[in-house]
Short mmCIF file of C-alpha atoms in Angstrom, two decimals:
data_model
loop_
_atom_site.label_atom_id
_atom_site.label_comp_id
_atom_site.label_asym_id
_atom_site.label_seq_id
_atom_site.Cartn_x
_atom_site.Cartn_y
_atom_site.Cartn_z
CA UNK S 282 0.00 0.00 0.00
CA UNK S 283 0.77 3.72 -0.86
CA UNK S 284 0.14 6.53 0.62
CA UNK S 285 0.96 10.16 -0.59
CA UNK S 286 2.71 12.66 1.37
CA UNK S 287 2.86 16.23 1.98
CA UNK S 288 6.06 17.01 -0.46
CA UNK S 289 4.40 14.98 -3.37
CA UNK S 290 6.78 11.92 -2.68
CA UNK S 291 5.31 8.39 -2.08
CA UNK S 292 6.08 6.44 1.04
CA UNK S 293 5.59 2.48 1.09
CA UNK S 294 3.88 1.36 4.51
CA UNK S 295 4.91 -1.58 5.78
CA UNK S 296 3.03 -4.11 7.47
CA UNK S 297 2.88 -3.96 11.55
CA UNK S 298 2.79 -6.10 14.15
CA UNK S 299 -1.21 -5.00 14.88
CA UNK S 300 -0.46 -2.38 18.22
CA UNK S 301 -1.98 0.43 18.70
CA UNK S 302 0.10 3.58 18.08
CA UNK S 303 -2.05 5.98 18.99
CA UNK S 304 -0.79 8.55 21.78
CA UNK S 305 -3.24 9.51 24.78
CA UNK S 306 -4.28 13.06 24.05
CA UNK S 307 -3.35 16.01 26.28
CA UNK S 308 -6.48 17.61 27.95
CA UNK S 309 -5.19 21.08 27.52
CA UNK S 310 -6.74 22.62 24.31
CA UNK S 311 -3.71 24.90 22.77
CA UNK S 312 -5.29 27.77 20.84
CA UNK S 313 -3.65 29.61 17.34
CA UNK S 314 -3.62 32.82 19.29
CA UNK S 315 -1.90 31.86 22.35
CA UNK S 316 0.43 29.94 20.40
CA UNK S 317 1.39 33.32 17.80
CA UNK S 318 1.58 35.58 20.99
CA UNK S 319 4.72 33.54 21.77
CA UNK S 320 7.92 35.31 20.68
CA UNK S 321 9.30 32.61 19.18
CA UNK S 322 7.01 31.80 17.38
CA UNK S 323 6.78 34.96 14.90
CA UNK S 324 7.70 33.64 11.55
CA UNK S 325 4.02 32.09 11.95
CA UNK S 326 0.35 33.16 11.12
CA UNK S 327 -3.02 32.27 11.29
CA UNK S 328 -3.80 31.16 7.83
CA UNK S 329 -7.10 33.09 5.96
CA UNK S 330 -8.55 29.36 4.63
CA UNK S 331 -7.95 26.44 6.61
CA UNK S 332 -8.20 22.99 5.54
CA UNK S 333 -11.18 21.20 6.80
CA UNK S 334 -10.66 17.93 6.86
CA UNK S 335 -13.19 15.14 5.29
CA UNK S 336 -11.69 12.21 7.51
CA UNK S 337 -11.67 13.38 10.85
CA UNK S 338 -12.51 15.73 13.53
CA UNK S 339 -9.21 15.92 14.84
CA UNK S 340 -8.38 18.97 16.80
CA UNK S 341 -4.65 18.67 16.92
CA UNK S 342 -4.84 18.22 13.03
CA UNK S 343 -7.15 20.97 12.78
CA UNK S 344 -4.92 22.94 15.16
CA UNK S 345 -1.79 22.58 12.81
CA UNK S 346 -3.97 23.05 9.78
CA UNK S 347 -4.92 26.41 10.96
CA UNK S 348 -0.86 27.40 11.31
CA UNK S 349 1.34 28.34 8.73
CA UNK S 350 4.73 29.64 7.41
CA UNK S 351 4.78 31.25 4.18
CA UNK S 352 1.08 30.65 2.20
CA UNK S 353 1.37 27.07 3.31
CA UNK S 354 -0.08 25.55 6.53
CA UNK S 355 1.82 23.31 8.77
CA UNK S 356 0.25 20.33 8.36
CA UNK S 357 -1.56 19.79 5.11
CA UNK S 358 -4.28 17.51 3.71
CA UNK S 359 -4.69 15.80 0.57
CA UNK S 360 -7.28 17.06 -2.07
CA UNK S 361 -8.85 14.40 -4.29
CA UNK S 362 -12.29 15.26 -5.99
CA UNK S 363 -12.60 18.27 -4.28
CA UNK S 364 -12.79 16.61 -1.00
CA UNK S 365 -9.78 17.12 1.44
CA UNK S 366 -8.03 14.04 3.53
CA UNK S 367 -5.91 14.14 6.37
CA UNK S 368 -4.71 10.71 6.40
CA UNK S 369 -3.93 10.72 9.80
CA UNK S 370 -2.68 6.55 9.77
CA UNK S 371 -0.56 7.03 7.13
CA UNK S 372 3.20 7.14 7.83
CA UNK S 373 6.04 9.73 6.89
CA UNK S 374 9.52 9.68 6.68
CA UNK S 375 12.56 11.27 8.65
CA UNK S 376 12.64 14.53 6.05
CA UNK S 377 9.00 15.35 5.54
CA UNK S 378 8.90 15.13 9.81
CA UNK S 379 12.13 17.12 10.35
CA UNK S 380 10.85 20.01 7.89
CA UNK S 381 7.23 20.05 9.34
CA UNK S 382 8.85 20.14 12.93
CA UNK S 383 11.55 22.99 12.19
CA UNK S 384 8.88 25.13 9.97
CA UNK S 385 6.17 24.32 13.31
CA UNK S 386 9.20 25.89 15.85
CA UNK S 387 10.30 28.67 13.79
CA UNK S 388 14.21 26.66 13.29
CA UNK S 389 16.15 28.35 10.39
CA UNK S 390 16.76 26.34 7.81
CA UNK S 391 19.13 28.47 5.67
CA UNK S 392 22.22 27.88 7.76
CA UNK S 393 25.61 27.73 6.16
CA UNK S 394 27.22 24.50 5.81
CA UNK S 395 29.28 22.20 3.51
CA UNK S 396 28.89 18.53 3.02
CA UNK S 397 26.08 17.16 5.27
CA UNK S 398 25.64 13.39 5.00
CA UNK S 399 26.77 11.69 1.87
CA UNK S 400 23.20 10.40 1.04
CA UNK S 401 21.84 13.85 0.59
CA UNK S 402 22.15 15.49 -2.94
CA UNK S 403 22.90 19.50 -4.07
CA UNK S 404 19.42 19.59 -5.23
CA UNK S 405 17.23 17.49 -2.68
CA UNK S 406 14.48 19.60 -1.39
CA UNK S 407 15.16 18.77 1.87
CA UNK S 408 18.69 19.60 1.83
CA UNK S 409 18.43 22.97 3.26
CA UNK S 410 16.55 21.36 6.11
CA UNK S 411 18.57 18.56 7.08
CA UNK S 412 21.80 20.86 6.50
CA UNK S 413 20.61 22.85 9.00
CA UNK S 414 19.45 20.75 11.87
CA UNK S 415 22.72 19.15 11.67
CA UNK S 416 24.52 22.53 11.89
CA UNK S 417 22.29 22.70 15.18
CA UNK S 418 22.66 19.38 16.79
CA UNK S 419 18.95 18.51 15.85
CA UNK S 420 19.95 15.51 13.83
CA UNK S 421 22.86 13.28 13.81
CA UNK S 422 22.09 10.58 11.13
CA UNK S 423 23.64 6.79 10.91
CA UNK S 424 27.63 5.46 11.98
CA UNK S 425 27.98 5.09 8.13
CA UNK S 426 27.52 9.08 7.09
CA UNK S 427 23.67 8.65 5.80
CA UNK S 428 20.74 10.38 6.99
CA UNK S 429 18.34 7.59 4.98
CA UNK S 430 15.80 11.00 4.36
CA UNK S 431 13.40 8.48 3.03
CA UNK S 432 13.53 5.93 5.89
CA UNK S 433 10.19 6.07 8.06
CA UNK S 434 11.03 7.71 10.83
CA UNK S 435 9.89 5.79 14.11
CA UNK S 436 8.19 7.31 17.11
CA UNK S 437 11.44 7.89 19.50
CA UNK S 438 13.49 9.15 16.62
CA UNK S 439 10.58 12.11 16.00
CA UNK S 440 10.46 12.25 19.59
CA UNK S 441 14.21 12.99 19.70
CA UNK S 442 14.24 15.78 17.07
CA UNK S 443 11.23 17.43 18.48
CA UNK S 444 13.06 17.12 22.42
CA UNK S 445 16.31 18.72 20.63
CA UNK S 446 14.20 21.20 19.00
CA UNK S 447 12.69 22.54 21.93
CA UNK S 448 15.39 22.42 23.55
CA UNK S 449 13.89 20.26 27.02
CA UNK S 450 16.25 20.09 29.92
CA UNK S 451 16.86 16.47 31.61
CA UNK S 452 13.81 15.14 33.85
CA UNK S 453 14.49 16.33 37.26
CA UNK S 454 15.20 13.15 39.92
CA UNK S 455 11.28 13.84 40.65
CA UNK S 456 9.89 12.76 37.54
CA UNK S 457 8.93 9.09 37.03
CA UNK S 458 11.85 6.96 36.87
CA UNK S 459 10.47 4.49 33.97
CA UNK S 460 7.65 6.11 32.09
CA UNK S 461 6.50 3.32 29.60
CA UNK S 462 6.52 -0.34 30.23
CA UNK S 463 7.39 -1.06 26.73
CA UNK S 464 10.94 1.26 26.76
CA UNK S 465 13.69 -0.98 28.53
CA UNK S 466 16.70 0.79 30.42
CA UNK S 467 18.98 -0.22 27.44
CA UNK S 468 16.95 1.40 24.74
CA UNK S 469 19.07 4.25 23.15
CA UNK S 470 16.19 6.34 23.11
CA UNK S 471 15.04 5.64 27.08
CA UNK S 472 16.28 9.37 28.73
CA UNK S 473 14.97 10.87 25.54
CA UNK S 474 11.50 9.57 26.05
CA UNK S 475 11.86 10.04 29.81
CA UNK S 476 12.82 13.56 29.14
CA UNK S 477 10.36 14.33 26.78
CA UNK S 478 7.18 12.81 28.88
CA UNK S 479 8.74 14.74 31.94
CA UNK S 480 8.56 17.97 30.13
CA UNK S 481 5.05 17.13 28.71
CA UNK S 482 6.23 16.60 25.07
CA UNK S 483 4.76 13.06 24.68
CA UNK S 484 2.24 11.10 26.93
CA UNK S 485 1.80 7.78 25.29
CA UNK S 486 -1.00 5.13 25.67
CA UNK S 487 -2.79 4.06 28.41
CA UNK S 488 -3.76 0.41 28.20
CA UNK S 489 -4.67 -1.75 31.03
CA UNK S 490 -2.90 0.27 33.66
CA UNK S 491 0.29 0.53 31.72
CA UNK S 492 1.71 3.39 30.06
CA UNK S 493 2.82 2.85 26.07
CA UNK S 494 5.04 4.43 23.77
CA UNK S 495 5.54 2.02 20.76
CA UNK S 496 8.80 3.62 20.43
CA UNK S 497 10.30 1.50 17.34
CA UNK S 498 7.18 1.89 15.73
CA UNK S 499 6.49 4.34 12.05
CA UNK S 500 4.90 7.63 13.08
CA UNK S 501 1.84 8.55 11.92
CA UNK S 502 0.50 12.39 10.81
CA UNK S 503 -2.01 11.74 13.92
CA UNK S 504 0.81 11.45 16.25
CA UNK S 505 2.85 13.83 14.13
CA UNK S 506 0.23 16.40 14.79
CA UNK S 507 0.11 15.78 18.76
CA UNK S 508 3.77 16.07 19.69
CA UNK S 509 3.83 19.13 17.75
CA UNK S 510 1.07 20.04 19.21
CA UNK S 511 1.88 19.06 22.71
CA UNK S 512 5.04 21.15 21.75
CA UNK S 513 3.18 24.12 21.67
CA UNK S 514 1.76 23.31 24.88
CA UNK S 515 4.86 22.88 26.92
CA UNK S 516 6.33 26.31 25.73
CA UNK S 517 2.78 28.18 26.47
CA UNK S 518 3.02 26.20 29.93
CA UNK S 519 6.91 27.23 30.42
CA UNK S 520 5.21 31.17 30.07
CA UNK S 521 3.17 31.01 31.67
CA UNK S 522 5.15 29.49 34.87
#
């Protein structure tokens, strides 16, 4: 199966093992004007036309829909017959996530730099992007000099590039010691999610008294939308501290 993504590229999704991925929402609603009040946040605007999406009621979709840099919205849907999609099961890769998350936070992406990673091309559209980040410690790609820009990124390695984005400190000695049931102590990604639940950037799953993350599984634009959204809703909450 195919589904189509935001830059116009296709991404193949692979079968999974039949778990949920879906991330407990926040209760806090996070609202456009709150969000462009915020300093940082000034390359954004409200946009004049919103998507509405066909598919769902979504608000952190609708949220991120209603955001944009530039004439283009954060997050947008897919128009087929007039009728508007957001797809929020299918799956994106590590440069369509990296570009929606630095565009979300206001990162520059027009940072000088040389040779990047040795997978990524002169003319790639995502160069600029992924040129960047690395000039800011947001990414670090693979031991053999790739980034793999068309890999589907997984859960904890969108968590990490949103953490790094927003810059969250380490979870204070207070903070729950082992968050999700499903994230061993060996994980390389265990004090990233730690860090990031702590600071309220990801929540996970509830399911039979048990907390969730799916951590190695693809990200969806559902949970795309709700750590970017939950995002928001740490730095409005660091304000208004």
């Amino acid at each position: 199966k195919v589904e189509i993504i935001d830059t116009g590229e296709t991404t193949e999704i692979p079968e999974t093992s039949g778990s949920s991925t879906t991330a407990e929402p926040a209760p806090a609603i996070v609202k456009v004007a709150e969000i462009l009040e915020l300093e940082q946040f000034t390359c954004l605007h409200e946009q004049d036309e919103p998507a509405i999406f066909a598919d769902t009621d979504e608000e952190n979709a609708k949220l991120l829909a209603a955001i944009g840099f530039g004439d283009n919205a954060i997050v947008q849907g897919f128009t087929e017959d007039g009728v508007t999609k957001f797809r929020g099961d299918a799956y994106t890769n590590r440069a369509e996530v990296l570009k929606i998350l630095m565009v979300a936070s206001c990162t520059p992406s027009d940072l000088t730099f040389e040779e990047i990673f040795r997978d990524i091309k002169l003319k790639d559209w995502h160069r600029p992007y992924i040129g960047s980040a690395k000039q800011l410690n947001i990414v670090e790609g693979y031991q053999d000099g790739t980034f793999r820009p068309a890999k589907l990124v997984s859960v904890i390695e969108a968590i990490k590039m949103t953490a790094r984005i927003a810059g969250i400190a380490a979870a204070p000695d207070s903070c729950e010691a082992k968050p999700f049931i499903d994230m061993p102590d060996d994980h390389w990604g265990f004090s990233v999610a730690r860090d990031a639940f702590c600071a309220g950037i990801v929540t996970g799953e509830l399911k039979d008294e048990e907390r969730y993350l799916y951590p190695d599984e693809p990200l969806t634009r559902s949970q795309m939308a709700l750590l970017i959204r939950n995002y928001y809703a740490a730095a409005l909450g660091a304000v208004k501290k």
